[in-house]
Short mmCIF file of C-alpha atoms and ligand atoms in Angstrom, two decimals:
data_model
loop_
_atom_site.label_atom_id
_atom_site.label_comp_id
_atom_site.label_asym_id
_atom_site.label_seq_id
_atom_site.Cartn_x
_atom_site.Cartn_y
_atom_site.Cartn_z
CA MET A 4 6.77 16.62 -9.61
CA SER A 5 6.35 19.61 -11.86
CA GLY A 6 4.87 22.02 -9.34
CA THR A 7 1.45 20.36 -8.88
CA LYS A 8 0.39 19.96 -5.29
CA PRO A 9 0.29 16.31 -4.24
CA LEU A 10 -3.02 14.76 -3.20
CA LEU A 11 -1.34 12.76 -0.45
CA GLU A 12 1.80 13.94 1.24
CA ILE A 13 3.52 12.00 4.01
CA ARG A 14 6.30 13.81 5.80
CA ASN A 15 8.79 12.20 8.13
CA LEU A 16 6.41 9.53 9.35
CA HIS A 17 7.47 7.50 12.39
CA ILE A 18 5.36 4.67 13.74
CA ARG A 19 6.23 2.83 16.94
CA PHE A 20 4.39 0.11 18.80
CA ARG A 21 4.26 0.08 22.58
CA GLN A 22 5.17 -3.33 23.88
CA ARG A 23 2.94 -5.11 26.33
CA ALA A 24 5.90 -6.08 28.47
CA GLY A 25 6.99 -2.45 28.67
CA GLY A 26 10.38 -1.24 27.48
CA GLU A 27 11.13 0.97 24.50
CA PRO A 28 8.40 1.06 21.84
CA LEU A 29 9.49 -0.75 18.66
CA THR A 30 10.02 1.41 15.61
CA VAL A 31 8.31 -0.03 12.57
CA VAL A 32 8.16 2.95 10.20
CA ASP A 33 11.21 5.12 10.47
CA GLY A 34 11.09 8.57 8.93
CA VAL A 35 9.26 7.93 5.67
CA SER A 36 8.38 10.82 3.37
CA LEU A 37 6.52 10.31 0.13
CA SER A 38 3.87 11.97 -1.97
CA VAL A 39 1.25 10.88 -4.44
CA SER A 40 -0.27 13.39 -6.82
CA GLY A 41 -3.76 13.24 -8.24
CA ARG A 42 -4.17 10.54 -10.92
CA GLU A 43 -0.82 9.05 -10.02
CA THR A 44 -0.30 5.43 -9.03
CA PHE A 45 2.45 5.00 -6.48
CA GLY A 46 3.69 1.51 -5.62
CA LEU A 47 5.27 0.50 -2.35
CA ILE A 48 7.46 -2.58 -2.51
CA GLY A 49 9.72 -4.32 0.00
CA GLU A 50 10.15 -7.53 1.95
CA SER A 51 7.67 -8.93 4.45
CA GLY A 52 7.71 -7.06 7.76
CA SER A 53 9.22 -3.87 6.31
CA GLY A 54 6.28 -1.74 7.45
CA LYS A 55 4.22 -1.35 4.27
CA SER A 56 0.84 -2.27 5.71
CA VAL A 57 1.38 -0.33 8.90
CA LEU A 58 2.17 2.73 6.79
CA GLY A 59 -0.94 2.18 4.65
CA MET A 60 -3.21 1.73 7.66
CA SER A 61 -1.83 4.83 9.38
CA ILE A 62 -3.20 7.08 6.63
CA LEU A 63 -6.81 6.51 7.67
CA ARG A 64 -5.81 6.20 11.34
CA LEU A 65 -6.71 2.54 11.45
CA LEU A 66 -3.83 1.35 13.62
CA PRO A 67 -4.51 -0.07 17.10
CA GLY A 68 -4.14 2.08 20.21
CA SER A 69 -0.68 0.66 20.89
CA ALA A 70 0.69 2.53 17.87
CA VAL A 71 2.43 5.87 18.36
CA VAL A 72 2.33 7.83 15.13
CA GLU A 73 4.44 10.95 14.54
CA GLY A 74 4.94 13.06 11.46
CA THR A 75 2.51 14.65 9.04
CA ILE A 76 0.00 13.12 6.68
CA LEU A 77 -1.67 15.65 4.42
CA TYR A 78 -4.57 14.68 2.21
CA ASP A 79 -5.90 17.30 -0.15
CA GLY A 80 -4.57 19.94 2.22
CA ASP A 81 -6.07 18.40 5.40
CA ASP A 82 -3.85 17.10 8.15
CA LEU A 83 -5.31 13.62 8.64
CA MET A 84 -3.72 13.17 12.04
CA GLN A 85 -5.59 16.21 13.37
CA LEU A 86 -8.84 15.73 11.47
CA PRO A 87 -11.92 15.34 13.71
CA LYS A 88 -13.16 11.73 13.90
CA LYS A 89 -16.40 12.58 12.18
CA ARG A 90 -14.72 13.98 9.07
CA LEU A 91 -12.25 11.11 9.04
CA ARG A 92 -15.11 8.60 9.03
CA ARG A 93 -16.64 10.37 6.07
CA LEU A 94 -13.37 10.06 4.16
CA ARG A 95 -13.11 6.33 4.83
CA GLY A 96 -14.69 4.41 1.99
CA GLY A 97 -15.69 7.67 0.35
CA SER A 98 -12.94 9.97 -0.85
CA ILE A 99 -10.30 7.50 0.33
CA GLY A 100 -10.91 3.84 -0.45
CA LEU A 101 -9.06 1.00 1.20
CA VAL A 102 -8.40 -2.55 0.12
CA PRO A 103 -6.94 -4.06 3.28
CA GLN A 104 -4.39 -6.84 3.16
CA ASN A 105 -6.08 -9.52 5.17
CA PRO A 106 -9.16 -10.88 3.37
CA ALA A 107 -9.82 -13.44 6.12
CA THR A 108 -10.48 -10.83 8.80
CA SER A 109 -11.45 -7.72 6.86
CA LEU A 110 -14.94 -8.74 5.79
CA ASN A 111 -17.85 -8.79 8.20
CA PRO A 112 -18.51 -12.51 8.80
CA VAL A 113 -22.23 -12.13 9.49
CA LEU A 114 -23.19 -10.02 6.48
CA ARG A 115 -23.74 -11.30 2.98
CA ILE A 116 -21.20 -10.15 0.36
CA GLY A 117 -23.81 -8.08 -1.49
CA ARG A 118 -24.65 -6.00 1.56
CA GLN A 119 -21.01 -5.21 2.16
CA VAL A 120 -20.39 -4.01 -1.39
CA ILE A 121 -23.68 -2.13 -1.61
CA GLU A 122 -23.02 -0.09 1.50
CA PRO A 123 -20.38 2.22 -0.02
CA LEU A 124 -22.42 2.45 -3.23
CA ARG A 125 -25.42 3.73 -1.30
CA LEU A 126 -23.60 5.74 1.31
CA HIS A 127 -20.91 7.49 -0.72
CA ARG A 128 -22.35 7.52 -4.21
CA ARG A 129 -25.95 7.91 -3.12
CA LEU A 130 -27.20 5.35 -5.63
CA SER A 131 -30.75 4.10 -5.39
CA ARG A 132 -31.31 0.55 -4.23
CA GLN A 133 -31.80 -0.58 -7.82
CA GLN A 134 -28.79 1.24 -9.22
CA ALA A 135 -26.63 -0.10 -6.41
CA ALA A 136 -27.80 -3.67 -7.01
CA ALA A 137 -26.89 -3.35 -10.70
CA GLN A 138 -23.50 -1.83 -9.89
CA LEU A 139 -22.82 -4.59 -7.40
CA LEU A 140 -23.25 -7.28 -10.02
CA GLU A 141 -21.21 -5.35 -12.58
CA LEU A 142 -18.34 -4.90 -10.13
CA LEU A 143 -18.27 -8.56 -9.14
CA GLU A 144 -18.36 -9.59 -12.75
CA ARG A 145 -15.55 -7.26 -13.75
CA LEU A 146 -13.49 -8.77 -10.95
CA GLY A 147 -13.85 -12.17 -12.54
CA LEU A 148 -16.18 -13.68 -9.98
CA PRO A 149 -17.93 -16.36 -12.02
CA GLU A 150 -21.44 -16.14 -10.61
CA PRO A 151 -21.94 -12.59 -9.34
CA GLU A 152 -25.53 -13.10 -8.30
CA ARG A 153 -24.76 -16.20 -6.29
CA THR A 154 -21.62 -14.68 -4.77
CA SER A 155 -23.53 -11.62 -3.64
CA ARG A 156 -25.87 -13.83 -1.64
CA GLN A 157 -23.04 -15.74 0.06
CA TYR A 158 -21.28 -15.11 3.35
CA PRO A 159 -17.51 -14.53 3.53
CA TRP A 160 -16.84 -18.02 4.91
CA GLN A 161 -18.33 -19.53 1.77
CA LEU A 162 -15.70 -17.89 -0.46
CA SER A 163 -12.10 -18.83 -1.22
CA GLY A 164 -9.26 -16.51 -0.17
CA GLY A 165 -8.85 -15.18 -3.70
CA MET A 166 -12.59 -14.52 -3.99
CA LYS A 167 -12.60 -12.64 -0.69
CA GLN A 168 -9.61 -10.63 -1.90
CA ARG A 169 -11.61 -9.55 -4.94
CA VAL A 170 -14.66 -8.68 -2.88
CA LEU A 171 -12.44 -6.39 -0.81
CA THR A 172 -11.26 -4.77 -4.03
CA ALA A 173 -14.89 -4.24 -5.04
CA ILE A 174 -15.63 -2.57 -1.70
CA GLY A 175 -12.49 -0.43 -2.01
CA ILE A 176 -13.39 1.01 -5.40
CA ALA A 177 -17.19 1.05 -4.94
CA GLY A 178 -17.26 4.55 -3.44
CA ARG A 179 -15.25 5.96 -6.44
CA PRO A 180 -12.46 7.20 -4.21
CA ARG A 181 -10.09 9.99 -5.21
CA LEU A 182 -7.37 8.00 -3.49
CA LEU A 183 -7.34 4.22 -3.28
CA ILE A 184 -5.00 2.48 -0.88
CA ALA A 185 -4.71 -1.13 -2.04
CA ASP A 186 -2.67 -3.50 0.11
CA GLU A 187 -1.69 -6.66 -1.79
CA PRO A 188 -4.77 -6.58 -4.05
CA THR A 189 -3.52 -9.54 -6.10
CA LYS A 190 -2.40 -11.83 -3.31
CA GLY A 191 -3.49 -15.45 -3.72
CA LEU A 192 -4.81 -14.97 -7.26
CA ASP A 193 -3.81 -17.06 -10.25
CA ALA A 194 -2.30 -15.39 -13.30
CA ILE A 195 -5.53 -14.88 -15.25
CA VAL A 196 -7.49 -13.43 -12.35
CA ARG A 197 -4.51 -11.34 -11.32
CA LYS A 198 -4.51 -9.73 -14.74
CA GLN A 199 -8.24 -9.04 -14.46
CA VAL A 200 -7.78 -7.35 -11.09
CA VAL A 201 -4.82 -5.28 -12.29
CA ASP A 202 -6.77 -4.20 -15.39
CA LEU A 203 -9.78 -3.31 -13.29
CA LEU A 204 -7.71 -1.22 -10.89
CA ALA A 205 -5.98 0.55 -13.76
CA ASN A 206 -9.30 1.23 -15.49
CA ALA A 207 -11.02 2.33 -12.30
CA ALA A 208 -8.22 4.80 -11.66
CA ARG A 209 -8.26 6.06 -15.23
CA GLU A 210 -12.04 6.40 -15.47
CA SER A 211 -12.49 8.28 -12.23
CA GLY A 212 -9.12 10.04 -12.30
CA ALA A 213 -8.18 8.50 -8.96
CA ALA A 214 -4.77 8.27 -7.39
CA MET A 215 -3.59 4.97 -5.95
CA LEU A 216 -1.15 3.80 -3.36
CA VAL A 217 -0.53 0.15 -4.19
CA ILE A 218 1.32 -2.06 -1.76
CA THR A 219 2.52 -5.26 -3.39
CA HIS A 220 5.00 -8.09 -3.27
CA ASP A 221 4.47 -8.67 -6.94
CA LEU A 222 7.02 -6.66 -8.86
CA GLN A 223 5.28 -7.38 -12.16
CA VAL A 224 2.08 -5.91 -10.78
CA ALA A 225 4.01 -2.87 -9.59
CA ALA A 226 5.69 -2.47 -12.98
CA LYS A 227 2.40 -2.78 -14.84
CA LEU A 228 0.28 -0.58 -12.60
CA CYS A 229 2.51 2.11 -11.13
CA ASP A 230 3.83 5.43 -12.37
CA ARG A 231 6.28 5.72 -9.49
CA VAL A 232 7.60 3.20 -7.01
CA GLY A 233 9.05 3.46 -3.52
CA VAL A 234 11.20 0.75 -1.98
CA ILE A 235 10.95 0.25 1.74
CA TYR A 236 13.52 -1.59 3.85
CA ALA A 237 13.29 -2.00 7.62
CA GLY A 238 10.77 0.83 7.86
CA GLN A 239 12.78 3.26 5.74
CA LEU A 240 12.17 4.41 2.21
CA VAL A 241 15.51 3.61 0.60
CA GLU A 242 14.67 4.49 -2.99
CA ALA A 243 11.91 6.11 -5.01
CA GLY A 244 11.50 7.04 -8.64
CA PRO A 245 9.58 6.53 -11.88
CA ALA A 246 8.66 2.83 -12.10
CA ALA A 247 10.13 2.14 -15.54
CA GLU A 248 13.49 3.70 -14.64
CA LEU A 249 13.66 2.15 -11.21
CA PHE A 250 13.04 -1.34 -12.56
CA ALA A 251 15.41 -0.85 -15.49
CA ARG A 252 18.20 0.61 -13.38
CA PRO A 253 17.86 0.24 -9.61
CA LEU A 254 20.14 2.59 -7.69
CA HIS A 255 20.03 1.25 -4.14
CA PRO A 256 21.81 -2.10 -3.59
CA TYR A 257 18.69 -3.32 -1.76
CA THR A 258 16.46 -2.54 -4.74
CA ALA A 259 18.90 -4.36 -7.01
CA ALA A 260 18.87 -7.38 -4.69
CA LEU A 261 15.08 -7.33 -4.46
CA LEU A 262 14.71 -7.29 -8.24
CA ALA A 263 17.23 -10.11 -8.63
CA ALA A 264 15.25 -12.17 -6.11
CA ALA A 265 12.02 -11.91 -8.14
CA PRO A 266 10.65 -15.23 -9.49
CA ASN A 267 10.88 -14.06 -13.11
CA LYS A 268 14.51 -13.02 -12.69
CA GLU A 269 17.49 -14.89 -11.38
CA LEU A 270 15.57 -15.87 -8.24
CA LYS A 271 18.72 -15.12 -6.33
CA PRO A 272 17.75 -14.79 -2.68
CA ILE A 273 19.10 -11.84 -0.74
CA PRO A 274 21.65 -13.22 1.71
CA GLY A 275 20.84 -12.73 5.40
CA LEU A 276 17.56 -11.76 6.99
CA SER A 277 15.70 -8.53 7.15
CA PRO A 278 16.15 -7.25 10.74
CA ALA A 279 13.15 -7.30 13.08
CA PRO A 280 12.06 -3.99 14.61
CA GLY A 281 14.22 -3.30 17.64
CA LEU A 282 17.14 -5.21 16.12
CA ARG A 283 17.95 -2.77 13.37
CA PRO A 284 21.65 -2.06 13.05
CA GLN A 285 23.31 1.31 13.33
CA GLY A 286 24.14 3.22 10.20
CA CYS A 287 22.42 1.98 7.07
CA ALA A 288 19.91 -0.72 8.05
CA PHE A 289 20.89 -2.73 4.96
CA HIS A 290 24.66 -2.71 5.52
CA PRO A 291 24.98 -6.25 6.99
CA ARG A 292 23.49 -7.66 3.77
CA CYS A 293 24.99 -5.19 1.33
CA PRO A 294 27.76 -6.28 -1.05
CA HIS A 295 29.02 -2.67 -1.27
CA ALA A 296 29.03 -1.80 2.44
CA MET A 297 31.75 0.65 3.43
CA ASP A 298 32.93 1.77 6.83
CA ARG A 299 30.70 4.79 6.77
CA CYS A 300 27.61 2.61 6.14
CA ARG A 301 28.17 0.86 9.45
CA ARG A 302 28.32 4.14 11.35
CA GLU A 303 26.11 6.75 9.72
CA ARG A 304 22.61 6.56 8.42
CA PRO A 305 22.52 7.65 4.78
CA VAL A 306 20.66 10.81 3.90
CA SER A 307 18.45 11.11 0.89
CA ALA A 308 20.36 11.97 -2.26
CA ALA A 309 18.43 13.19 -5.27
CA GLY A 310 20.29 11.64 -8.15
CA GLU A 311 21.91 14.36 -10.20
CA GLN A 312 22.51 11.95 -13.02
CA ALA A 313 18.95 10.65 -12.54
CA PRO A 314 16.35 13.40 -12.20
CA GLY A 315 13.13 12.51 -10.37
CA ARG A 316 14.89 9.77 -8.47
CA GLU A 317 15.81 9.56 -4.85
CA VAL A 318 18.10 7.15 -3.03
CA ARG A 319 19.36 6.77 0.52
CA CYS A 320 22.77 5.24 0.09
CA TRP A 321 26.31 6.49 0.70
CA LEU A 322 27.33 5.24 -2.75
CA TYR A 323 25.50 8.20 -4.22
CA GLU A 324 26.72 10.90 -1.93
N1 LIG B 29 -0.44 -4.16 15.90
C1 LIG B 29 0.88 -4.37 15.93
N2 LIG B 29 1.56 -4.39 17.08
C2 LIG B 29 2.89 -4.58 17.11
N3 LIG B 29 3.64 -4.74 16.02
C3 LIG B 29 3.03 -4.73 14.83
C4 LIG B 29 1.62 -4.54 14.72
N4 LIG B 29 1.29 -4.57 13.41
C5 LIG B 29 2.45 -4.78 12.74
N5 LIG B 29 3.48 -4.89 13.60
C6 LIG B 29 4.89 -5.08 13.22
O1 LIG B 29 5.27 -4.07 12.33
C7 LIG B 29 6.19 -4.56 11.37
C8 LIG B 29 5.71 -4.21 9.99
O2 LIG B 29 4.52 -4.91 9.72
P1 LIG B 29 3.72 -4.73 8.36
O3 LIG B 29 2.49 -5.55 8.50
O4 LIG B 29 3.58 -3.30 8.05
O5 LIG B 29 4.72 -5.40 7.32
P2 LIG B 29 4.53 -5.53 5.74
O6 LIG B 29 5.66 -4.80 5.10
O7 LIG B 29 3.16 -5.14 5.37
O8 LIG B 29 4.75 -7.10 5.53
P3 LIG B 29 3.99 -8.10 4.53
O9 LIG B 29 4.66 -7.90 3.22
O10 LIG B 29 4.26 -9.45 5.10
O11 LIG B 29 2.55 -7.76 4.51
C9 LIG B 29 6.30 -6.06 11.63
O12 LIG B 29 7.49 -6.29 12.36
C10 LIG B 29 5.09 -6.37 12.45
O13 LIG B 29 5.35 -7.44 13.32
MG1 LIG B 30 1.57 -6.09 4.63
#
């Protein structure tokens, strides 16, 4: 990344969960390093359970007390893991916006939608009551909510899942963050609304010069929205690179399998199951499902190889050693 200092830099992040029954904590994120520079949109893709949301939530220290987090997370030069609680709270919803994955539990059930969107507008952008009310309606409208005024007066339980998802997006971008972490922002949306949300996110980022970390299952959304993409498998970042190149020519066998399994492609499912935390095999975590597995893959964990034939790309696979 041509010498510019990244806005967000994650170094060797490990996240484990203590188990209630005791025993070894389960490793869920396993040595991930990645960086996002200002104005860049970085996409994180990978199967369910691979650790994407846990990684996203760790940035603002929103994981439960059972999580043990090790490594370094630098934001604009600050070490977020050491940052005093008070400064961290000021970042949340302000400089760093979050669109959490679970719309059913992420909204406050006893507050009307309008109040929840207005809060970051007032708090972080210091808008007057009137300005905030106008912004609220504009945001809801741009997110394709058909009756913004009515929606703003409703409670979360009165909205569909897709509507709640969009309200969370409104809250996430309301404070004009410098970094937006959006976890599955298009989940449960039909094609037309999905396009509206993707366009809004892209525009919001462009207009305010924000960086984004977008977690998504939807490879088309990733391809449309992201400058760079990282592929996560069993808690490890197995490949990263410019989105267009990565989608056109995946290097890691897992990335290739993931792309082939996409609904708009061959829809060829990846044989086998992704291993649960605690059951991850030795060597390369993907080797039991990999068509190219060699002896070495069963024994040794691959190190990151920066592709010499492919500048700007990174892959953890013994095929590229
Ligand atoms: N609070 C928790 N306590 C214990 N384990 C957890 C906790 N939260 C998540 N996990 C485990 O961590 C792993 C990664 O979960 P995570 O939610 O990050 O997956 P994901 O990649 O976001 O999946 P999806 O695509 O389905 O959203 C899973 O095995 C999950 O069961
Ligand atoms: Mg998730």
